[in-house]
């Protein structure tokens, strides 16, 4: 196909027929064809109850991947009932190992309230029961009987001692045995006559033994009395406690609760005295090296997860997935100058809140917390949430809670850019085991009726909601044109609709400033231009350097071995084109093409590959009868930051051919395009920026009417230019030529026929003919210099 020139109408913003959604329709981002595959994947992943079918949503930034995913998940959860509440309750046998219990949604708060009421009522109920007349009378009776029995035992002991001339007395230190003189008065053994002393000492031993027996039986009796009194208190407490415990137990029948209520009843009866203390007074020694605790703390309900106000499972977005934020933590209470733990201070994490629903994580945040990623995989593998104090070092705190794990039933959805999926997560074998569903959002979509209808509806809805004024059809067309420009194709729209919405919002602000009631196309164009102006400082500085001749780029004349290649610089928030001068210097030798960037480690593998492709083309054209006899240094002049890619390979070859043939190349034409070894032009990226970059050079240096750019024909559908460039094309100031083969580009730049021939028989005055003649001369020089047999033309 011969060289063709693009018309202005083929270069500007494409014109789309506006298709608004039906008034009863509510367009959603996942209705786009670019998002439809991801929507199907989300639907499938959510339908799979088996473990391992968690989801990774990947798509470009600003493609609505997070907002749309959250909306989709929330709507999906509306079809499901609220999940269970979770509480931690005291494990009375091992207080440092609190147990989790699942309750129907809303029952957790009811249990907490019921237990708080129970403890409060028991204080009053126990006090009333213990002060009841019947209880007091029985207690007094048992006490009096005990005292009588104790007195009888002491009197019997004393009588036993008096029969042996001794006596037994009581004091604050206990029982004391004393000797008696003839008058019956207590004396020491030294005062007893010698003839009676031995007999008294024997009697003393007998009485002491009897006293020991009496004391032992007294202690047994005291223990029996204490047990009796305790039994009386427990009996009175049971009368009060049992119906109250039964009433609560009958309301909460979840698995495991019956056994816990039985343990609760026993523990309360074991700690009845604690209910007589003030509510803030620690009165129960819980063991395990822990500080004593109050009644309120011991019988508290740690309502870890409360779904009393929820109708559906939660969709929890955790923005910072540290370990504590994901798995929860154990907090400590300052007591007596120290920090002491308690099971009621166990706090939930995002996994607890999302349990029974969906947990959403940002890929980039999870990458920053690799430790959390490892623990998350373990939780998904084991199907349970463990709370560990990973931040603590040194020996464990005495009595620190070690909560039993909670069963995990959650769907995890990671949302992120493709780079995180392919460079971090997909390389992890465990990731592939746990995240088997990939919801892939395409970068663009066909500019077809349905997509345009959805796009239009979403833009109108967003602009009205965020600016308060509507978009007119002209503004919609302008926004769709910008969407096509960002998509890089005239018949497609970018999936980054949030990026387009930002322009609409900025245009709305401009329209409101001008006191208009709607957003027009002019407002959108102005918003786009102002955004470009805000971000184009580096672009402007680069072009200023070209104007000051600090960067040498010419848009006029013709030079041997020199071509203007079109390149793109991308700084994230702004991309722009800036031509680069490619120069080639040829000389006698046999080294072929010498890539200077490669020789100094300033080129990437793709750029080096393109140079080797160029050599393949040259050898196929000029080395069929004798070796390729030349050496040529090729470089990107004033390149100080490295170069990568193959989009300049056509420009490099044109410079090399010019250097070999000694035919000058036009400097008023910029060149971009990749090529294969057959010389076919291949499409490249950033085509609009590249064209606009060279256009600006021509505008700054003055239009001559014959300036323009050469691009591959395959890139014709990628050209979406700013209005000023389109007008310059329409006025004949600037041109865009499309080519299918490198020969077409060479002829345009050289201004004469290429002379290509399938059998290599190039006409003498053609570009290839001049190059072939030069190569023959080089070959003769090399053969003569090295005494090789001369080459002769047949």
CSV table of C-alpha atoms in Angstrom, one decimal, residues 254-690:
chain,number,residue,atom,x,y,z
A,254,UNK,CA,-26.2,-22.1,71.4
A,255,UNK,CA,-23.7,-25.0,71.3
A,256,UNK,CA,-21.6,-25.0,74.4
A,257,UNK,CA,-23.6,-22.5,76.4
A,258,UNK,CA,-25.3,-25.1,78.6
A,259,UNK,CA,-22.0,-26.4,79.9
A,260,UNK,CA,-20.8,-22.8,80.4
A,261,UNK,CA,-23.9,-21.9,82.5
A,262,UNK,CA,-23.3,-25.0,84.7
A,263,UNK,CA,-19.7,-23.8,85.2
A,264,UNK,CA,-20.9,-20.3,85.9
A,265,UNK,CA,-23.3,-21.5,88.6
A,266,UNK,CA,-20.6,-23.5,90.3
A,267,UNK,CA,-18.1,-20.6,90.2
A,268,UNK,CA,-20.6,-18.1,91.6
A,269,UNK,CA,-21.3,-20.5,94.5
A,270,UNK,CA,-17.6,-20.8,95.0
A,271,UNK,CA,-17.2,-17.1,95.2
A,272,UNK,CA,-20.3,-16.0,97.1
A,273,UNK,CA,-18.3,-13.8,99.5
A,274,UNK,CA,-17.1,-11.7,96.7
A,275,UNK,CA,-20.6,-10.4,96.0
A,276,UNK,CA,-20.5,-8.8,99.5
A,277,UNK,CA,-17.6,-6.6,98.4
A,278,UNK,CA,-17.9,-3.2,96.6
A,279,UNK,CA,-18.3,-3.5,92.8
A,280,UNK,CA,-14.9,-2.0,92.1
A,281,UNK,CA,-13.1,-4.1,94.8
A,282,UNK,CA,-11.0,-7.0,93.4
A,283,UNK,CA,-12.2,-9.9,95.6
A,284,UNK,CA,-11.6,-13.0,93.5
A,285,UNK,CA,-8.2,-14.6,93.1
A,286,UNK,CA,-8.4,-16.1,89.6
A,287,UNK,CA,-5.0,-17.9,89.8
A,288,UNK,CA,-2.7,-18.3,86.9
A,289,UNK,CA,-0.5,-15.6,88.3
A,290,UNK,CA,-3.1,-12.9,87.5
A,291,UNK,CA,-4.2,-10.0,89.6
A,292,UNK,CA,-7.4,-10.5,91.7
A,293,UNK,CA,-10.5,-9.5,89.8
A,294,UNK,CA,-13.9,-8.0,90.6
A,295,UNK,CA,-17.2,-9.9,90.3
A,296,UNK,CA,-18.1,-7.7,87.4
A,297,UNK,CA,-14.9,-8.5,85.5
A,298,UNK,CA,-15.0,-12.2,86.2
A,299,UNK,CA,-18.6,-12.7,84.9
A,300,UNK,CA,-18.4,-10.1,82.1
A,301,UNK,CA,-19.3,-10.9,78.5
A,302,UNK,CA,-16.7,-9.8,76.0
A,303,UNK,CA,-19.1,-8.9,73.1
A,304,UNK,CA,-16.4,-9.3,70.4
A,305,UNK,CA,-18.7,-9.1,67.3
A,306,UNK,CA,-22.2,-7.6,67.6
A,307,UNK,CA,-24.5,-7.9,64.6
A,308,UNK,CA,-27.6,-6.7,66.5
A,309,UNK,CA,-28.1,-3.9,64.0
A,310,UNK,CA,-27.1,-5.7,60.9
A,311,UNK,CA,-29.5,-7.4,58.4
A,312,UNK,CA,-26.8,-8.8,56.2
A,313,UNK,CA,-23.2,-9.9,56.4
A,314,UNK,CA,-20.6,-7.1,56.5
A,315,UNK,CA,-18.3,-6.1,53.6
A,316,UNK,CA,-15.3,-5.0,55.6
A,317,UNK,CA,-12.6,-2.9,53.9
A,318,UNK,CA,-9.4,-2.9,55.9
A,319,UNK,CA,-7.2,0.0,54.6
A,320,UNK,CA,-4.1,-0.8,56.8
A,321,UNK,CA,-3.8,-4.6,57.2
A,322,UNK,CA,-1.3,-4.7,60.1
A,323,UNK,CA,-1.5,-7.8,62.2
A,324,UNK,CA,-3.5,-6.1,65.0
A,325,UNK,CA,-5.9,-4.6,62.5
A,326,UNK,CA,-6.5,-7.9,60.8
A,327,UNK,CA,-6.4,-10.4,63.7
A,328,UNK,CA,-7.3,-8.2,66.7
A,329,UNK,CA,-5.3,-7.6,69.9
A,330,UNK,CA,-5.1,-8.1,73.6
A,331,UNK,CA,-5.1,-4.8,75.5
A,332,UNK,CA,-3.8,-4.3,79.0
A,333,UNK,CA,-5.3,-2.4,82.0
A,334,UNK,CA,-3.1,-0.2,84.3
A,335,UNK,CA,-3.5,-1.6,87.8
A,336,UNK,CA,-1.3,-0.8,90.8
A,337,UNK,CA,1.5,0.6,88.7
A,338,UNK,CA,1.6,-2.2,86.2
A,339,UNK,CA,-0.2,-3.4,83.0
A,340,UNK,CA,-2.5,-6.3,83.5
A,341,UNK,CA,-4.4,-8.3,80.9
A,342,UNK,CA,-8.0,-9.5,81.0
A,343,UNK,CA,-10.2,-11.5,78.6
A,344,UNK,CA,-12.7,-8.6,78.5
A,345,UNK,CA,-9.9,-6.5,76.8
A,346,UNK,CA,-9.6,-8.8,73.8
A,347,UNK,CA,-10.4,-6.6,70.8
A,348,UNK,CA,-11.5,-7.9,67.4
A,349,UNK,CA,-9.8,-7.4,64.0
A,350,UNK,CA,-11.1,-7.1,60.5
A,351,UNK,CA,-11.2,-10.8,60.1
A,352,UNK,CA,-13.6,-11.1,63.1
A,353,UNK,CA,-15.8,-8.2,61.8
A,354,UNK,CA,-15.9,-9.8,58.3
A,355,UNK,CA,-16.4,-13.4,59.5
A,356,UNK,CA,-19.5,-14.7,57.8
A,357,UNK,CA,-19.2,-12.0,55.1
A,358,UNK,CA,-16.4,-10.5,52.9
A,359,UNK,CA,-13.1,-9.0,53.8
A,360,UNK,CA,-11.7,-6.6,51.2
A,361,UNK,CA,-8.0,-5.7,51.1
A,362,UNK,CA,-5.9,-3.4,48.9
A,363,UNK,CA,-3.1,-5.3,47.2
A,364,UNK,CA,-0.5,-2.5,47.7
A,365,UNK,CA,-1.3,-2.3,51.4
A,366,UNK,CA,-1.0,-6.0,51.9
A,367,UNK,CA,2.4,-6.0,50.1
A,368,UNK,CA,3.6,-3.5,52.6
A,369,UNK,CA,2.6,-5.8,55.4
A,370,UNK,CA,4.2,-9.1,54.4
A,371,UNK,CA,4.0,-10.5,57.9
A,372,UNK,CA,0.2,-10.0,57.9
A,373,UNK,CA,0.1,-11.8,54.5
A,374,UNK,CA,1.8,-14.8,56.0
A,375,UNK,CA,-0.6,-14.9,58.9
A,376,UNK,CA,-3.6,-14.4,56.6
A,377,UNK,CA,-2.6,-17.4,54.5
A,378,UNK,CA,-2.2,-19.5,57.7
A,379,UNK,CA,-5.7,-18.4,58.8
A,380,UNK,CA,-7.2,-19.4,55.5
A,381,UNK,CA,-5.4,-22.7,55.5
A,382,UNK,CA,-6.5,-23.6,59.1
A,383,UNK,CA,-9.9,-22.0,58.9
A,384,UNK,CA,-9.6,-20.2,62.2
A,385,UNK,CA,-8.6,-16.8,63.6
A,386,UNK,CA,-5.9,-16.8,66.2
A,387,UNK,CA,-5.0,-13.8,68.2
A,388,UNK,CA,-1.3,-13.7,69.1
A,389,UNK,CA,0.8,-11.0,70.7
A,390,UNK,CA,3.3,-10.8,67.9
A,391,UNK,CA,4.6,-7.4,69.0
A,392,UNK,CA,5.7,-8.5,72.4
A,393,UNK,CA,9.3,-9.7,73.1
A,394,UNK,CA,10.8,-11.3,76.1
A,395,UNK,CA,9.1,-13.7,78.5
A,396,UNK,CA,5.3,-13.9,78.4
A,397,UNK,CA,3.2,-11.9,80.9
A,398,UNK,CA,2.0,-13.9,83.8
A,399,UNK,CA,-1.6,-14.9,83.3
A,400,UNK,CA,-1.8,-13.2,79.8
A,401,UNK,CA,-4.9,-14.4,77.9
A,402,UNK,CA,-4.4,-17.0,75.2
A,403,UNK,CA,-7.8,-16.8,73.6
A,404,UNK,CA,-9.0,-20.0,71.9
A,405,UNK,CA,-9.3,-19.5,68.1
A,406,UNK,CA,-12.6,-18.6,66.4
A,407,UNK,CA,-13.7,-20.6,63.3
A,408,UNK,CA,-13.1,-18.6,60.1
A,409,UNK,CA,-15.8,-18.4,57.4
A,410,UNK,CA,-15.0,-15.4,55.2
A,411,UNK,CA,-14.5,-14.6,51.6
A,412,UNK,CA,-11.4,-12.5,51.1
A,413,UNK,CA,-11.2,-10.2,48.1
A,414,UNK,CA,-7.9,-8.5,47.2
A,415,UNK,CA,-8.1,-5.5,44.9
A,416,UNK,CA,-5.1,-4.1,43.1
A,417,UNK,CA,-3.2,-3.2,40.0
A,418,UNK,CA,-2.0,-5.9,37.6
A,419,UNK,CA,1.6,-5.3,38.6
A,420,UNK,CA,1.0,-6.5,42.2
A,421,UNK,CA,-0.8,-9.6,40.9
A,422,UNK,CA,1.9,-10.7,38.5
A,423,UNK,CA,5.0,-9.6,40.5
A,424,UNK,CA,4.1,-10.5,44.0
A,425,UNK,CA,1.0,-12.6,44.6
A,426,UNK,CA,0.9,-15.0,41.6
A,427,UNK,CA,4.5,-16.0,42.3
A,428,UNK,CA,3.4,-17.4,45.7
A,429,UNK,CA,2.3,-21.0,45.6
A,430,UNK,CA,0.1,-20.5,48.6
A,431,UNK,CA,-1.6,-17.6,46.9
A,432,UNK,CA,-2.7,-19.9,44.1
A,433,UNK,CA,-4.1,-22.4,46.6
A,434,UNK,CA,-6.2,-19.8,48.4
A,435,UNK,CA,-7.1,-17.3,45.6
A,436,UNK,CA,-8.3,-19.4,42.8
A,437,UNK,CA,-10.6,-16.8,41.2
A,438,UNK,CA,-9.1,-13.9,39.2
A,439,UNK,CA,-11.5,-11.1,38.4
A,440,UNK,CA,-9.7,-9.3,35.5
A,441,UNK,CA,-10.9,-5.8,34.4
A,442,UNK,CA,-9.9,-4.9,30.9
A,443,UNK,CA,-8.1,-1.6,30.3
A,444,UNK,CA,-10.6,-0.4,27.7
A,445,UNK,CA,-13.9,-1.3,26.0
A,446,UNK,CA,-15.4,-1.0,22.6
A,447,UNK,CA,-17.2,2.3,22.0
A,448,UNK,CA,-20.4,0.5,21.2
A,449,UNK,CA,-24.0,1.4,22.0
A,450,UNK,CA,-24.3,-0.3,25.4
A,451,UNK,CA,-21.0,0.9,26.7
A,452,UNK,CA,-21.7,4.4,25.6
A,453,UNK,CA,-25.1,4.3,27.2
A,454,UNK,CA,-23.6,3.2,30.5
A,455,UNK,CA,-20.7,5.7,30.2
A,456,UNK,CA,-23.2,8.5,29.6
A,457,UNK,CA,-25.4,7.5,32.5
A,458,UNK,CA,-22.5,7.2,35.0
A,459,UNK,CA,-21.0,10.5,33.9
A,460,UNK,CA,-24.3,12.3,34.2
A,461,UNK,CA,-25.0,10.8,37.6
A,462,UNK,CA,-21.5,11.6,38.9
A,463,UNK,CA,-21.4,15.2,37.6
A,464,UNK,CA,-24.9,16.0,39.0
A,465,UNK,CA,-24.2,14.4,42.4
A,466,UNK,CA,-20.8,16.1,42.8
A,467,UNK,CA,-21.3,19.5,41.1
A,468,UNK,CA,-25.1,20.0,41.3
A,469,UNK,CA,-25.4,20.8,37.6
A,470,UNK,CA,-26.0,18.5,34.6
A,471,UNK,CA,-23.8,17.7,31.6
A,472,UNK,CA,-25.2,18.6,28.2
A,473,UNK,CA,-24.7,16.4,25.2
A,474,UNK,CA,-21.8,18.5,23.9
A,475,UNK,CA,-19.9,18.0,27.2
A,476,UNK,CA,-20.7,14.2,27.1
A,477,UNK,CA,-19.3,14.0,23.6
A,478,UNK,CA,-16.1,15.8,24.6
A,479,UNK,CA,-15.7,13.5,27.6
A,480,UNK,CA,-16.2,10.4,25.5
A,481,UNK,CA,-13.6,11.8,23.1
A,482,UNK,CA,-11.2,12.2,26.0
A,483,UNK,CA,-12.0,8.7,27.1
A,484,UNK,CA,-11.0,7.5,23.6
A,485,UNK,CA,-7.8,9.5,23.7
A,486,UNK,CA,-6.9,7.9,27.0
A,487,UNK,CA,-7.8,4.5,25.6
A,488,UNK,CA,-5.4,5.1,22.8
A,489,UNK,CA,-7.9,4.0,20.2
A,490,UNK,CA,-10.6,5.8,18.3
A,491,UNK,CA,-13.1,3.1,18.6
A,492,UNK,CA,-12.6,2.4,22.2
A,493,UNK,CA,-13.2,4.0,25.6
A,494,UNK,CA,-10.9,3.8,28.6
A,495,UNK,CA,-12.1,1.7,31.5
A,496,UNK,CA,-10.7,4.4,33.8
A,497,UNK,CA,-14.0,6.1,34.1
A,498,UNK,CA,-13.1,7.7,37.4
A,499,UNK,CA,-10.4,9.6,35.6
A,500,UNK,CA,-13.0,10.9,33.1
A,501,UNK,CA,-15.3,11.8,36.0
A,502,UNK,CA,-12.6,14.0,37.5
A,503,UNK,CA,-12.6,16.0,34.3
A,504,UNK,CA,-16.3,16.4,34.4
A,505,UNK,CA,-16.2,17.6,38.0
A,506,UNK,CA,-13.5,20.1,37.1
A,507,UNK,CA,-15.5,21.3,34.2
A,508,UNK,CA,-18.5,21.6,36.5
A,509,UNK,CA,-16.5,23.9,38.8
A,510,UNK,CA,-15.6,26.1,35.9
A,511,UNK,CA,-19.3,26.2,34.7
A,512,UNK,CA,-20.5,27.2,38.2
A,513,UNK,CA,-17.8,29.9,38.4
A,514,UNK,CA,-19.3,31.3,35.1
A,515,UNK,CA,-22.8,31.0,36.6
A,516,UNK,CA,-24.0,28.5,34.1
A,517,UNK,CA,-26.7,26.0,34.8
A,518,UNK,CA,-25.1,23.2,32.8
A,519,UNK,CA,-21.7,21.9,31.8
A,520,UNK,CA,-20.9,22.5,28.2
A,521,UNK,CA,-18.2,21.1,25.8
A,522,UNK,CA,-16.2,24.3,26.2
A,523,UNK,CA,-16.1,23.8,29.9
A,524,UNK,CA,-14.7,20.3,29.4
A,525,UNK,CA,-12.1,21.5,26.9
A,526,UNK,CA,-11.0,24.2,29.3
A,527,UNK,CA,-10.8,21.7,32.2
A,528,UNK,CA,-8.6,19.4,30.1
A,529,UNK,CA,-6.4,22.3,29.0
A,530,UNK,CA,-6.0,23.6,32.6
A,531,UNK,CA,-5.2,20.2,33.9
A,532,UNK,CA,-2.6,19.8,31.2
A,533,UNK,CA,-1.2,23.3,32.1
A,534,UNK,CA,-0.9,22.4,35.8
A,535,UNK,CA,1.0,19.2,35.1
A,536,UNK,CA,3.2,20.3,32.1
A,537,UNK,CA,6.0,22.1,33.8
A,538,UNK,CA,8.6,19.5,32.8
A,539,UNK,CA,7.2,19.4,29.2
A,540,UNK,CA,7.5,23.2,28.9
A,541,UNK,CA,11.0,23.3,30.3
A,542,UNK,CA,12.1,20.5,27.9
A,543,UNK,CA,10.7,22.5,24.9
A,544,UNK,CA,12.3,25.7,26.2
A,545,UNK,CA,15.6,23.9,26.1
A,546,UNK,CA,15.0,23.0,22.5
A,547,UNK,CA,14.2,26.6,21.6
A,548,UNK,CA,17.4,27.7,23.4
A,549,UNK,CA,19.4,25.1,21.4
A,550,UNK,CA,20.4,23.3,24.6
A,551,UNK,CA,18.7,20.2,23.0
A,552,UNK,CA,19.5,20.0,19.3
A,553,UNK,CA,16.3,19.3,17.3
A,554,UNK,CA,15.6,20.8,13.9
A,555,UNK,CA,12.4,20.8,12.0
A,556,UNK,CA,13.9,22.1,8.7
A,557,UNK,CA,16.7,21.1,6.3
A,558,UNK,CA,18.2,17.7,5.5
A,559,UNK,CA,21.2,15.9,7.1
A,560,UNK,CA,23.1,12.7,6.3
A,561,UNK,CA,22.9,10.1,9.0
A,562,UNK,CA,20.4,12.0,11.2
A,563,UNK,CA,16.7,11.5,11.8
A,564,UNK,CA,14.2,12.8,14.4
A,565,UNK,CA,12.8,9.9,16.3
A,566,UNK,CA,9.6,10.4,18.3
A,567,UNK,CA,9.7,9.4,21.9
A,568,UNK,CA,7.4,9.7,25.0
A,569,UNK,CA,8.3,10.8,28.5
A,570,UNK,CA,5.9,9.6,31.2
A,571,UNK,CA,6.1,11.1,34.7
A,572,UNK,CA,3.0,9.4,36.0
A,573,UNK,CA,0.7,12.4,36.2
A,574,UNK,CA,1.7,13.7,32.8
A,575,UNK,CA,3.1,12.2,29.6
A,576,UNK,CA,4.3,14.1,26.6
A,577,UNK,CA,6.2,13.7,23.4
A,578,UNK,CA,9.7,15.0,22.9
A,579,UNK,CA,11.7,14.2,19.7
A,580,UNK,CA,15.2,12.7,20.1
A,581,UNK,CA,17.9,13.1,17.5
A,582,UNK,CA,19.1,9.7,16.2
A,583,UNK,CA,22.5,9.9,14.5
A,584,UNK,CA,24.5,7.2,12.6
A,585,UNK,CA,28.1,7.5,11.4
A,586,UNK,CA,29.3,4.8,9.0
A,587,UNK,CA,32.8,3.8,8.1
A,588,UNK,CA,34.8,0.9,6.6
A,589,UNK,CA,34.8,-2.2,8.8
A,590,UNK,CA,33.0,-5.4,9.5
A,591,UNK,CA,31.5,-4.8,12.9
A,592,UNK,CA,28.0,-3.9,11.6
A,593,UNK,CA,25.7,-1.8,13.8
A,594,UNK,CA,27.3,-0.6,17.0
A,595,UNK,CA,24.7,0.5,19.5
A,596,UNK,CA,26.4,3.1,21.7
A,597,UNK,CA,23.7,3.0,24.4
A,598,UNK,CA,24.2,-0.8,24.6
A,599,UNK,CA,28.0,-0.4,24.9
A,600,UNK,CA,27.7,1.9,27.9
A,601,UNK,CA,24.8,0.0,29.5
A,602,UNK,CA,22.2,2.7,28.9
A,603,UNK,CA,19.8,0.6,26.8
A,604,UNK,CA,17.3,-2.1,27.8
A,605,UNK,CA,17.0,-5.5,26.2
A,606,UNK,CA,14.1,-4.4,24.0
A,607,UNK,CA,16.1,-1.6,22.5
A,608,UNK,CA,19.1,-3.9,21.9
A,609,UNK,CA,16.8,-6.5,20.3
A,610,UNK,CA,15.5,-3.8,17.9
A,611,UNK,CA,19.1,-3.1,16.8
A,612,UNK,CA,19.7,-6.8,16.2
A,613,UNK,CA,16.5,-6.8,14.1
A,614,UNK,CA,17.8,-3.9,12.1
A,615,UNK,CA,21.0,-5.9,11.4
A,616,UNK,CA,18.9,-8.8,10.2
A,617,UNK,CA,17.1,-6.5,7.8
A,618,UNK,CA,20.4,-5.0,6.5
A,619,UNK,CA,22.0,-8.4,6.0
A,620,UNK,CA,18.9,-9.7,4.1
A,621,UNK,CA,19.1,-6.7,1.8
A,622,UNK,CA,22.8,-6.2,1.3
A,623,UNK,CA,24.7,-9.3,2.2
A,624,UNK,CA,23.5,-12.0,-0.2
A,625,UNK,CA,26.6,-11.9,-2.3
A,626,UNK,CA,29.3,-10.7,0.0
A,627,UNK,CA,29.5,-10.1,3.8
A,628,UNK,CA,28.0,-7.0,5.2
A,629,UNK,CA,31.1,-4.8,5.0
A,630,UNK,CA,30.6,-1.7,7.2
A,631,UNK,CA,30.6,-0.5,10.7
A,632,UNK,CA,28.2,2.1,12.0
A,633,UNK,CA,27.8,3.8,15.4
A,634,UNK,CA,24.2,4.6,16.2
A,635,UNK,CA,23.1,6.7,19.2
A,636,UNK,CA,20.4,8.8,20.6
A,637,UNK,CA,22.0,12.2,21.0
A,638,UNK,CA,21.9,14.0,24.3
A,639,UNK,CA,20.4,10.9,26.0
A,640,UNK,CA,21.5,10.9,29.6
A,641,UNK,CA,18.9,8.7,31.2
A,642,UNK,CA,18.8,5.5,29.3
A,643,UNK,CA,16.5,4.2,26.7
A,644,UNK,CA,14.2,1.2,26.3
A,645,UNK,CA,11.8,-0.1,23.7
A,646,UNK,CA,11.8,-0.7,20.0
A,647,UNK,CA,9.6,2.1,18.8
A,648,UNK,CA,12.6,4.0,17.3
A,649,UNK,CA,13.8,1.1,15.2
A,650,UNK,CA,12.5,2.6,11.9
A,651,UNK,CA,14.2,5.9,12.7
A,652,UNK,CA,17.4,4.2,13.5
A,653,UNK,CA,17.4,2.2,10.3
A,654,UNK,CA,16.7,5.4,8.3
A,655,UNK,CA,19.7,7.1,9.9
A,656,UNK,CA,21.9,4.0,9.2
A,657,UNK,CA,20.8,3.8,5.5
A,658,UNK,CA,21.4,7.6,5.2
A,659,UNK,CA,24.9,7.2,6.6
A,660,UNK,CA,25.8,4.3,4.3
A,661,UNK,CA,24.3,5.9,1.2
A,662,UNK,CA,25.4,9.4,2.0
A,663,UNK,CA,21.9,10.6,1.2
A,664,UNK,CA,20.5,13.3,3.5
A,665,UNK,CA,17.3,12.8,5.4
A,666,UNK,CA,14.6,15.4,6.0
A,667,UNK,CA,14.6,17.0,9.4
A,668,UNK,CA,11.1,18.4,9.1
A,669,UNK,CA,9.7,14.9,9.4
A,670,UNK,CA,9.7,12.9,12.7
A,671,UNK,CA,9.6,9.2,12.6
A,672,UNK,CA,8.2,6.6,15.0
A,673,UNK,CA,7.5,2.9,14.5
A,674,UNK,CA,8.8,-0.5,15.2
A,675,UNK,CA,9.9,-2.9,12.4
A,676,UNK,CA,10.6,-6.5,11.9
A,677,UNK,CA,13.4,-8.2,9.9
A,678,UNK,CA,11.3,-8.0,6.7
A,679,UNK,CA,11.0,-4.2,7.1
A,680,UNK,CA,7.3,-4.2,7.9
A,681,UNK,CA,6.1,-1.3,10.1
A,682,UNK,CA,4.7,-2.4,13.4
A,683,UNK,CA,2.5,-0.3,15.8
A,684,UNK,CA,3.9,1.5,18.8
A,685,UNK,CA,2.5,3.1,21.9
A,686,UNK,CA,2.0,6.7,22.9
A,687,UNK,CA,1.4,7.7,19.3
A,688,UNK,CA,-0.7,10.9,20.0
A,689,UNK,CA,1.9,12.2,22.5
A,690,UNK,CA,4.6,11.6,20.0
